[in-house]
CSV table of N, CA and C in Angstrom, one decimal:
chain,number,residue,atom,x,y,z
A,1,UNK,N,106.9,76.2,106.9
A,1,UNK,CA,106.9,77.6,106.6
A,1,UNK,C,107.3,78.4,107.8
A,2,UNK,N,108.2,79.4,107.6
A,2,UNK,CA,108.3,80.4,108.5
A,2,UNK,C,107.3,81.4,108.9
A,3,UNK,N,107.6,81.7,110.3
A,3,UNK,CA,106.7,83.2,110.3
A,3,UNK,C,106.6,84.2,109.7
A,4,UNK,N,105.7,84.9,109.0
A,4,UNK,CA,105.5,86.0,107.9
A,4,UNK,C,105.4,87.2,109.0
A,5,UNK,N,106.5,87.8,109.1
A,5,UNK,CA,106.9,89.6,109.6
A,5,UNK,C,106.9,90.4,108.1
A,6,UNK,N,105.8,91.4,108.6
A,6,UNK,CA,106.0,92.8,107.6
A,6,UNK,C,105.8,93.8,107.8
A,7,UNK,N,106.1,95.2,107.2
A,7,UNK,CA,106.4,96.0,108.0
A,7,UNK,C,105.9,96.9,106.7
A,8,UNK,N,104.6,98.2,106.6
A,8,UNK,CA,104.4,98.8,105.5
A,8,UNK,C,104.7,100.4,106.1
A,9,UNK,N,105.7,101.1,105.2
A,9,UNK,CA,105.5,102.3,105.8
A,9,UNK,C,105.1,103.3,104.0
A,10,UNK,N,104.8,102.9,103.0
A,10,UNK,CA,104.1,103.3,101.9
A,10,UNK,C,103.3,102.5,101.2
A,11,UNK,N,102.3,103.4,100.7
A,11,UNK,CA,101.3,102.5,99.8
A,11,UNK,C,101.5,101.2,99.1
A,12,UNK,N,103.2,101.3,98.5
A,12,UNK,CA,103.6,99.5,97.9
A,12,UNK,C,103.6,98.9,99.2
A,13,UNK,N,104.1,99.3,100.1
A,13,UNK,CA,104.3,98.3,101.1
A,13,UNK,C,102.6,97.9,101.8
A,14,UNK,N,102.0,98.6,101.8
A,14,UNK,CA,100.7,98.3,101.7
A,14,UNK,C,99.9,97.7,101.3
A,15,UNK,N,100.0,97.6,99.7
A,15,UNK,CA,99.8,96.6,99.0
A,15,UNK,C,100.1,95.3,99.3
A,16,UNK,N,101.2,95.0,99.5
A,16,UNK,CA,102.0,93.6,99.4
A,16,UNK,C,101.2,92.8,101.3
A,17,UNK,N,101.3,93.6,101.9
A,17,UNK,CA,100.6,93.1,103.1
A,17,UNK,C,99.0,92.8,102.6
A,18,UNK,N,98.2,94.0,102.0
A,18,UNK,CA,97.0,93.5,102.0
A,18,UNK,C,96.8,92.3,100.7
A,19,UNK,N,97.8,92.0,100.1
A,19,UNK,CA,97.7,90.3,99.4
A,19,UNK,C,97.3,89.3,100.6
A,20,UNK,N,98.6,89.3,101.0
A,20,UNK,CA,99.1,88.7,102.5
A,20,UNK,C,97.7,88.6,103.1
A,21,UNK,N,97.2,89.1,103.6
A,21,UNK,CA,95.6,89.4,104.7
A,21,UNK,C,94.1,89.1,104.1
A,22,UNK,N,94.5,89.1,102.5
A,22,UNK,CA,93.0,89.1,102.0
A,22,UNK,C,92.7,87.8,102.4
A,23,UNK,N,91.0,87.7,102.9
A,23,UNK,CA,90.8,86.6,103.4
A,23,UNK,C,90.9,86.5,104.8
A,24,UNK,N,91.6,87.3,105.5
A,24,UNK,CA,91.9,86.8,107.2
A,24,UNK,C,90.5,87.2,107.6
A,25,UNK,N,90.4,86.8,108.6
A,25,UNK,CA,88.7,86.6,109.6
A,25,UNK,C,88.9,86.7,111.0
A,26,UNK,N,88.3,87.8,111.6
A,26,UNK,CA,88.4,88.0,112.8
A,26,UNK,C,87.1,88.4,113.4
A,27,UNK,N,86.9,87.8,114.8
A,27,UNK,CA,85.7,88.8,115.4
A,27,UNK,C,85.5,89.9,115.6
A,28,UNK,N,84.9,90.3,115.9
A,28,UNK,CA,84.7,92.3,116.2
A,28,UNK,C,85.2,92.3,117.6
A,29,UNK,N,85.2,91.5,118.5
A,29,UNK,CA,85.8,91.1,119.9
A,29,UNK,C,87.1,91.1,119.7
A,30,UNK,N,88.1,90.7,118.5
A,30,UNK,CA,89.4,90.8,118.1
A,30,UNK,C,89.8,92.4,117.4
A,31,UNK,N,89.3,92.8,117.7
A,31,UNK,CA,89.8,94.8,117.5
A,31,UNK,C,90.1,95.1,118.6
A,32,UNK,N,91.3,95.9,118.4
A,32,UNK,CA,91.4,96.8,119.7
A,32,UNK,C,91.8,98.2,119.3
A,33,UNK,N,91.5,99.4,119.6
A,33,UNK,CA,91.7,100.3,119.7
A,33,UNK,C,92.3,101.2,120.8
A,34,UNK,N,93.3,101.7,121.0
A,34,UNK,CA,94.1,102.6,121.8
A,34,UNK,C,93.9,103.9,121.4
A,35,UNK,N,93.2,104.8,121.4
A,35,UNK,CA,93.7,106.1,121.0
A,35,UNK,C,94.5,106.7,122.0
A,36,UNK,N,94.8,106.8,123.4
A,36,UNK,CA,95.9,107.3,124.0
A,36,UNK,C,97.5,106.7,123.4
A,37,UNK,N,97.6,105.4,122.8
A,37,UNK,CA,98.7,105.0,122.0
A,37,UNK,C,98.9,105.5,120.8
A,38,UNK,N,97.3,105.8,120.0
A,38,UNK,CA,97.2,106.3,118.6
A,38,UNK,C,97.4,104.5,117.8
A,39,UNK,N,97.1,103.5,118.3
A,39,UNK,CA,97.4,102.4,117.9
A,39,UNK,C,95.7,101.4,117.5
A,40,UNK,N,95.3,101.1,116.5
A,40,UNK,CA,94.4,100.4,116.0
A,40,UNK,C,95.2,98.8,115.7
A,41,UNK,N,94.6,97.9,116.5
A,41,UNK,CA,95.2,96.5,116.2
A,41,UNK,C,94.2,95.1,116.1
A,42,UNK,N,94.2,94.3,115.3
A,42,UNK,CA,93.4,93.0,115.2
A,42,UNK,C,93.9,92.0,115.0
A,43,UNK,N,93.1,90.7,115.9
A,43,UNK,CA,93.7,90.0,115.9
A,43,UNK,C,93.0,88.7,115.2
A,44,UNK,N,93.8,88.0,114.1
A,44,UNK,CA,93.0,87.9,113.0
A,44,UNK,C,93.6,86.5,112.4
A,45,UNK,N,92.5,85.4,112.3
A,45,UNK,CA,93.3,84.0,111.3
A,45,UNK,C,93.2,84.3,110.0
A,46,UNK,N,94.7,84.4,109.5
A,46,UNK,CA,95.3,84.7,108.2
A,46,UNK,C,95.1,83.7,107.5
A,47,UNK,N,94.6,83.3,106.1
A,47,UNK,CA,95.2,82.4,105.1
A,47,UNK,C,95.9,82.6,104.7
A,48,UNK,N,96.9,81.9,104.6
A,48,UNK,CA,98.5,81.3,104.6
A,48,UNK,C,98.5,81.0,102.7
A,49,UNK,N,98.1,82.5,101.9
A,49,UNK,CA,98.0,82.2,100.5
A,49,UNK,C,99.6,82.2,99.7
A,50,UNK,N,100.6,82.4,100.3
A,50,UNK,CA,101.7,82.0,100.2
A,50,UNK,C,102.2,80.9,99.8
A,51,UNK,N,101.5,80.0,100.4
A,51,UNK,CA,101.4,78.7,100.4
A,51,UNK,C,100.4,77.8,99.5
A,52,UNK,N,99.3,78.6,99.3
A,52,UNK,CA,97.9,78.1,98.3
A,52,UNK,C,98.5,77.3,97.3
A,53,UNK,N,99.1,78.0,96.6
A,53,UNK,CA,99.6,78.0,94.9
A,53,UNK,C,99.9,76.4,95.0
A,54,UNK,N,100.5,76.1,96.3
A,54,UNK,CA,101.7,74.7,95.4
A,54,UNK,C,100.6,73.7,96.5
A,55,UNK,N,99.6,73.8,96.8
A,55,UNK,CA,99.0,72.9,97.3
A,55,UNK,C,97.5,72.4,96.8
A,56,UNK,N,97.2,71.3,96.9
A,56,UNK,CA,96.0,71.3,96.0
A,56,UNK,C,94.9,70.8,97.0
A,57,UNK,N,95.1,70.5,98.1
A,57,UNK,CA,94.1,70.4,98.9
A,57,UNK,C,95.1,70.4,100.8
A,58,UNK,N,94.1,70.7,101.5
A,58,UNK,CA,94.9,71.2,102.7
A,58,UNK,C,95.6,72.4,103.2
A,59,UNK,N,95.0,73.0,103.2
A,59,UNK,CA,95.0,74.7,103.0
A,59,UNK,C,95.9,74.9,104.4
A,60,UNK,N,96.3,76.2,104.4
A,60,UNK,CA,96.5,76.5,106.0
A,60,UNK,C,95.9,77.8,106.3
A,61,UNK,N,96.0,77.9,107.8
A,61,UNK,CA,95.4,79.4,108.5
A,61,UNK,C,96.5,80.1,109.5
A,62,UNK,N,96.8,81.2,109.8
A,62,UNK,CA,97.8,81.0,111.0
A,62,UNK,C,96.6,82.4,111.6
A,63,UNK,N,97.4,82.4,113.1
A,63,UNK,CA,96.8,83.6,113.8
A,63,UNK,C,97.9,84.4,113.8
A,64,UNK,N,97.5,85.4,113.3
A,64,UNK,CA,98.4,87.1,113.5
A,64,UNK,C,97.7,88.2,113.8
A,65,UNK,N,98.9,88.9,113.8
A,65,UNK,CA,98.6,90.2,114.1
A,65,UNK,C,98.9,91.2,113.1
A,66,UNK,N,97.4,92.2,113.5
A,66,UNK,CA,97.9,93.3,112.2
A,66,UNK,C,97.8,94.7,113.2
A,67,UNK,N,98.7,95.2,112.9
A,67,UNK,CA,98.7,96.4,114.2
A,67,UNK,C,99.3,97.6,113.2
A,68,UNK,N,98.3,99.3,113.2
A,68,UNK,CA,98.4,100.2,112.4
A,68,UNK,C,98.8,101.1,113.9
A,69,UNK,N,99.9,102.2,113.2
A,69,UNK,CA,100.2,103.2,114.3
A,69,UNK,C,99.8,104.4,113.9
A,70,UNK,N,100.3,105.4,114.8
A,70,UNK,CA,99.6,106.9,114.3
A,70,UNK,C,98.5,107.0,113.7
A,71,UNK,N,97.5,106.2,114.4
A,71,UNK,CA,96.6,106.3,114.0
A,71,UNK,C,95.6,107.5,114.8
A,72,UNK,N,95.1,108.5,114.2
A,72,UNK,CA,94.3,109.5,115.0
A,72,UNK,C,92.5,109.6,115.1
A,73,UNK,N,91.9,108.1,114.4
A,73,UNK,CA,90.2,108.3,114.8
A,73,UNK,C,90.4,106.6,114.0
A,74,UNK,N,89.0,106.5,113.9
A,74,UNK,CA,88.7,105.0,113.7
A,74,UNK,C,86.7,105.5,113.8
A,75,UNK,N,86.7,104.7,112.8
A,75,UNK,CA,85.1,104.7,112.5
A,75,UNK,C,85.2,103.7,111.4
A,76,UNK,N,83.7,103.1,111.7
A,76,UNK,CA,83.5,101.6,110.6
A,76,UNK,C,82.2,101.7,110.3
A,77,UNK,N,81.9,101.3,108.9
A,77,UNK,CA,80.5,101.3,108.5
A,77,UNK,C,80.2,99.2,108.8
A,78,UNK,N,79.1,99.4,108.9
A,78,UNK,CA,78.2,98.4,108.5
A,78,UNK,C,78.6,97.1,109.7
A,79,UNK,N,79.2,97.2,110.9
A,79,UNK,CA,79.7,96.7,112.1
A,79,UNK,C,78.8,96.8,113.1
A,80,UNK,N,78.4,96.3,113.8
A,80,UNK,CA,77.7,96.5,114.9
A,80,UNK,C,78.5,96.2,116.2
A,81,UNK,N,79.1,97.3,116.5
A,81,UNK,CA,80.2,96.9,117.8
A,81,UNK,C,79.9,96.0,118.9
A,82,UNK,N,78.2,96.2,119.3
A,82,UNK,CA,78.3,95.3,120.4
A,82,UNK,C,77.8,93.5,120.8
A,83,UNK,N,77.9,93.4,118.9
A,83,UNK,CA,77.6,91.9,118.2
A,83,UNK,C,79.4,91.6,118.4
A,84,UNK,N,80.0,91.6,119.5
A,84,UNK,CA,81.0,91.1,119.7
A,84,UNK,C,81.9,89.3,119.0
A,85,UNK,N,80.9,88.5,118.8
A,85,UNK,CA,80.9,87.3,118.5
A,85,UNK,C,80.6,87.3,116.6
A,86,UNK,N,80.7,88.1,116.3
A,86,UNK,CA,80.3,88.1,114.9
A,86,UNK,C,82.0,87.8,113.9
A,87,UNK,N,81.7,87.5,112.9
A,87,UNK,CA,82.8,86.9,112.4
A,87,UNK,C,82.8,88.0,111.2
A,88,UNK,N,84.2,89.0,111.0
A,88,UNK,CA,84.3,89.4,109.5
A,88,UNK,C,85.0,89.1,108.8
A,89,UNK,N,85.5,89.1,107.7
A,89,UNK,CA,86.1,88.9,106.5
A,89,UNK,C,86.8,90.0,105.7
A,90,UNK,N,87.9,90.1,106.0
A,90,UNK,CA,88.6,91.3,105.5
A,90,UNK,C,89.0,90.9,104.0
A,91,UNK,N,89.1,91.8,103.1
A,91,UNK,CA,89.2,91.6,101.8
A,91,UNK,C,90.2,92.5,101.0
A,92,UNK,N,90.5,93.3,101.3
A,92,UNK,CA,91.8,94.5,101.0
A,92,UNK,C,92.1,95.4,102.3
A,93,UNK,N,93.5,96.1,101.9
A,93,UNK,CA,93.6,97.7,102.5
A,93,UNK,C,94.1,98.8,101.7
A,94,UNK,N,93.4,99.6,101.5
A,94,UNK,CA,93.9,100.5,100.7
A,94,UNK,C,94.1,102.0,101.7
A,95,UNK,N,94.8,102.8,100.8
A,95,UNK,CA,95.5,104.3,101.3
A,95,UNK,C,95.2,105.0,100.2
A,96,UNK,N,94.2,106.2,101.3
A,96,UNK,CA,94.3,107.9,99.9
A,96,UNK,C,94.8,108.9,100.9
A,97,UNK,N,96.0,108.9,100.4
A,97,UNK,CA,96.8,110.5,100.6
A,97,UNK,C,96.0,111.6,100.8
A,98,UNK,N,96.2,112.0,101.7
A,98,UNK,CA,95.3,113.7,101.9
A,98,UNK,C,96.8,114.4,101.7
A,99,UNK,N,96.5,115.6,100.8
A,99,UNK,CA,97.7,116.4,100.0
A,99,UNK,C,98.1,115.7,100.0
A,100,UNK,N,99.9,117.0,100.1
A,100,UNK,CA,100.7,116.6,100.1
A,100,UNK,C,101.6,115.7,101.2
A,101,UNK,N,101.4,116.0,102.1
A,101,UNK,CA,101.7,115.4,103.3
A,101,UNK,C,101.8,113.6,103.4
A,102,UNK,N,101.7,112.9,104.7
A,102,UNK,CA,102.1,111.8,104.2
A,102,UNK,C,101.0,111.3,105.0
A,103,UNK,N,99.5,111.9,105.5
A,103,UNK,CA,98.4,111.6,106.3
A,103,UNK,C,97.7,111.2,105.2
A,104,UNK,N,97.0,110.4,106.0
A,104,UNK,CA,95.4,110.1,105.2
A,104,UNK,C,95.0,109.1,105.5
A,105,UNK,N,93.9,108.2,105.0
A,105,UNK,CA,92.8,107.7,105.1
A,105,UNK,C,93.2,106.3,104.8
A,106,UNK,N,93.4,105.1,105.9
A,106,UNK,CA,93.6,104.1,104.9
A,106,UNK,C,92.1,102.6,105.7
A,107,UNK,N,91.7,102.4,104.6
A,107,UNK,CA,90.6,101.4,105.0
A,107,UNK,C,90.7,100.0,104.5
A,108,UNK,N,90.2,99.4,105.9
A,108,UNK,CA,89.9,98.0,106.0
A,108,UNK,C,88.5,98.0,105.2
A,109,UNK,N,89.0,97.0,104.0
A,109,UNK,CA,87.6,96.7,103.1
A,109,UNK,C,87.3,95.1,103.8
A,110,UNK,N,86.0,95.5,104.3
A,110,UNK,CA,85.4,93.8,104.6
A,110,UNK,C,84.2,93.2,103.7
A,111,UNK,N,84.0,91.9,104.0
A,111,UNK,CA,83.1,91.1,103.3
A,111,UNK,C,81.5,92.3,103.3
A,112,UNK,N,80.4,91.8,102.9
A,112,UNK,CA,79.0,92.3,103.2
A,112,UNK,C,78.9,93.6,103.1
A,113,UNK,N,80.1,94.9,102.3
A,113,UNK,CA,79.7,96.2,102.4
A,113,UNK,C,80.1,96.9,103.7
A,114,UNK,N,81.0,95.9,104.5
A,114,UNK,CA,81.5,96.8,106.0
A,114,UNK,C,83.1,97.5,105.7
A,115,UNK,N,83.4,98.5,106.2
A,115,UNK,CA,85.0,99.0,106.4
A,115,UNK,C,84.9,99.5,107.6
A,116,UNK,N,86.2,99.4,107.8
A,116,UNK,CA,86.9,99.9,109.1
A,116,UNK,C,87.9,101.1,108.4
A,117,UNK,N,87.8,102.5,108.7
A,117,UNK,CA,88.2,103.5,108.2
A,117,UNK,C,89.4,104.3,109.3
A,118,UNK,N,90.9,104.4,108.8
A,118,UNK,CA,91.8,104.6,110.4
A,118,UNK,C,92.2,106.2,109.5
A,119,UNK,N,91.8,107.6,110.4
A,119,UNK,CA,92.6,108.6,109.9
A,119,UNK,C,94.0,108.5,110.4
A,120,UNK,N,95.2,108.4,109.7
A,120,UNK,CA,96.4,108.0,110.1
A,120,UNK,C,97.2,109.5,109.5
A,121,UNK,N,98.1,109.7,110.2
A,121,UNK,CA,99.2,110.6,110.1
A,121,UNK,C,100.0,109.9,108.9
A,122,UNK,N,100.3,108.7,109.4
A,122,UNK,CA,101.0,108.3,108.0
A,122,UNK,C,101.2,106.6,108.3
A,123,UNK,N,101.5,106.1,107.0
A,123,UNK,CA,101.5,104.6,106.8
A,123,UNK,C,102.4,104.0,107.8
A,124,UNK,N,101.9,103.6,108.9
A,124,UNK,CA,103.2,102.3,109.6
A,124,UNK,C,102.2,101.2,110.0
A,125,UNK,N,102.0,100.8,109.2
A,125,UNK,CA,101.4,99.0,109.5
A,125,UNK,C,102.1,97.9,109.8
A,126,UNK,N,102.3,96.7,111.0
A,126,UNK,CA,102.8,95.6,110.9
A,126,UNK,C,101.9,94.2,110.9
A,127,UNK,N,102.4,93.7,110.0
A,127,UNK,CA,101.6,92.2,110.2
A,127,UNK,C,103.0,91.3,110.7
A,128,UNK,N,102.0,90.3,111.4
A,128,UNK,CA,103.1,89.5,112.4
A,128,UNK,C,102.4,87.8,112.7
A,129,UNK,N,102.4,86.8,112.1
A,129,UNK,CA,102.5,85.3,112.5
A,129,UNK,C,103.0,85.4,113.6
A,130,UNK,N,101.5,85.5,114.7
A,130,UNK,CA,101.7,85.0,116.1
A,130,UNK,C,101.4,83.9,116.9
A,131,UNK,N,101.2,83.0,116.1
A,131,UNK,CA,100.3,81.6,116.6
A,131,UNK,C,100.5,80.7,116.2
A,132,UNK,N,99.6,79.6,116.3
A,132,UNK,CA,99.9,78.6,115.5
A,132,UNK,C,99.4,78.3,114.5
A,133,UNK,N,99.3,77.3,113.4
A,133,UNK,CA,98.6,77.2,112.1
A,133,UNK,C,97.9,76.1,112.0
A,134,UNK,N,97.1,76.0,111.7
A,134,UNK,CA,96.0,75.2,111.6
A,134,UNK,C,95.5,74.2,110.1
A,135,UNK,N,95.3,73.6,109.7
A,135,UNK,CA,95.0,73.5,108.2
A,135,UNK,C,93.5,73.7,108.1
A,136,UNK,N,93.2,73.8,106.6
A,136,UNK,CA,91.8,74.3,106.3
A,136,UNK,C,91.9,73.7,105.6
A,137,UNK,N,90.3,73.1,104.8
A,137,UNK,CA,90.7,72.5,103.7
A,137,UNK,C,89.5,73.2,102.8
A,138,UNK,N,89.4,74.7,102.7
A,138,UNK,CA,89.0,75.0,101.6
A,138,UNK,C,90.0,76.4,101.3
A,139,UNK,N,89.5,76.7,99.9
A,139,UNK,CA,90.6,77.7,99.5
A,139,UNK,C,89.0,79.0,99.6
A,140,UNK,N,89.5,80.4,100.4
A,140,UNK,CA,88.6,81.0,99.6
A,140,UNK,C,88.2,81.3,97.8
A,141,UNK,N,87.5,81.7,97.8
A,141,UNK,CA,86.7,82.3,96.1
A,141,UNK,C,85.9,83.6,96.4
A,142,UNK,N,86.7,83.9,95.2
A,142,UNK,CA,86.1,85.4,95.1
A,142,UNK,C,85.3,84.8,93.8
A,143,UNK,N,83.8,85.5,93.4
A,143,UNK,CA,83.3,86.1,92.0
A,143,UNK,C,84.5,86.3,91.0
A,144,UNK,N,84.6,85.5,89.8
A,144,UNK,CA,85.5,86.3,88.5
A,144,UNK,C,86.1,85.7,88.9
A,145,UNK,N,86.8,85.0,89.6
A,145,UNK,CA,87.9,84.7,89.3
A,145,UNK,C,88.4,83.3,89.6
């Protein structure tokens, strides 16, 4: 498998990355925030669910990067920033439009009832396979399904 580059600058494009991510796991030591850049970035082992479908045991992980720009604040429920070593579970990303304009609110939904919330000017997210891959040999499970 190749490296998975993406690039979201609208809600579809949004979408299709947060498939891509659901499931990645990162420490809270793996956030970084710039607000002199306006840049929110994490650094995060992706399940490789691209791949899931045609395999039936032997999963993979890679390490990437998810890096949001124009981003103007950052606040997260249910994190404890200075539990550095703690492990989260990211599970979606969604975007709500403020007006008309092309700003608003898009959040990292995590495992346990936590988000990470970026006010952004507008959608420019990259995910980026920067590492190596590793195999796993379980598949996540959500409830229902």
């Amino acid at each position: 498998m190749t490296d998975l580059k993406l690039v979201a600058l609208d809600a579809e494009d949004l979408a299709v990355i947060s498939a891509h991510v659901q499931d990645s796991v990162f420490k809270v030591a793996d956030i970084d925030w710039s607000p002199r850049d306006k840049q929110f970035a994490i650094a995060a082992n992706r399940f490789v669910w691209e791949e899931a479908a045609r395999k039936r045991k032997g999963f993979e992980r890679r390490r990437a990067a998810l890096v949001f720009k124009r981003v103007l604040s950052v606040r997260s429920i249910g994190i404890d920033r200075a539990r550095r070593d703690d492990v989260l579970s990211l599970l979606a990303l969604q975007f709500e439009q403020k007006g008309e304009g092309p700003e608003g609110t898009l959040e990292l939904s995590l495992s346990g009832a936590a988000s990470i919330i970026l006010d952004v000017e507008c959608i420019e997210m990259q995910l980026a396979d920067v590492g190596g891959a590793w195999e796993t040999g379980s598949k996540p499970r959500h409830p229902g399904t």
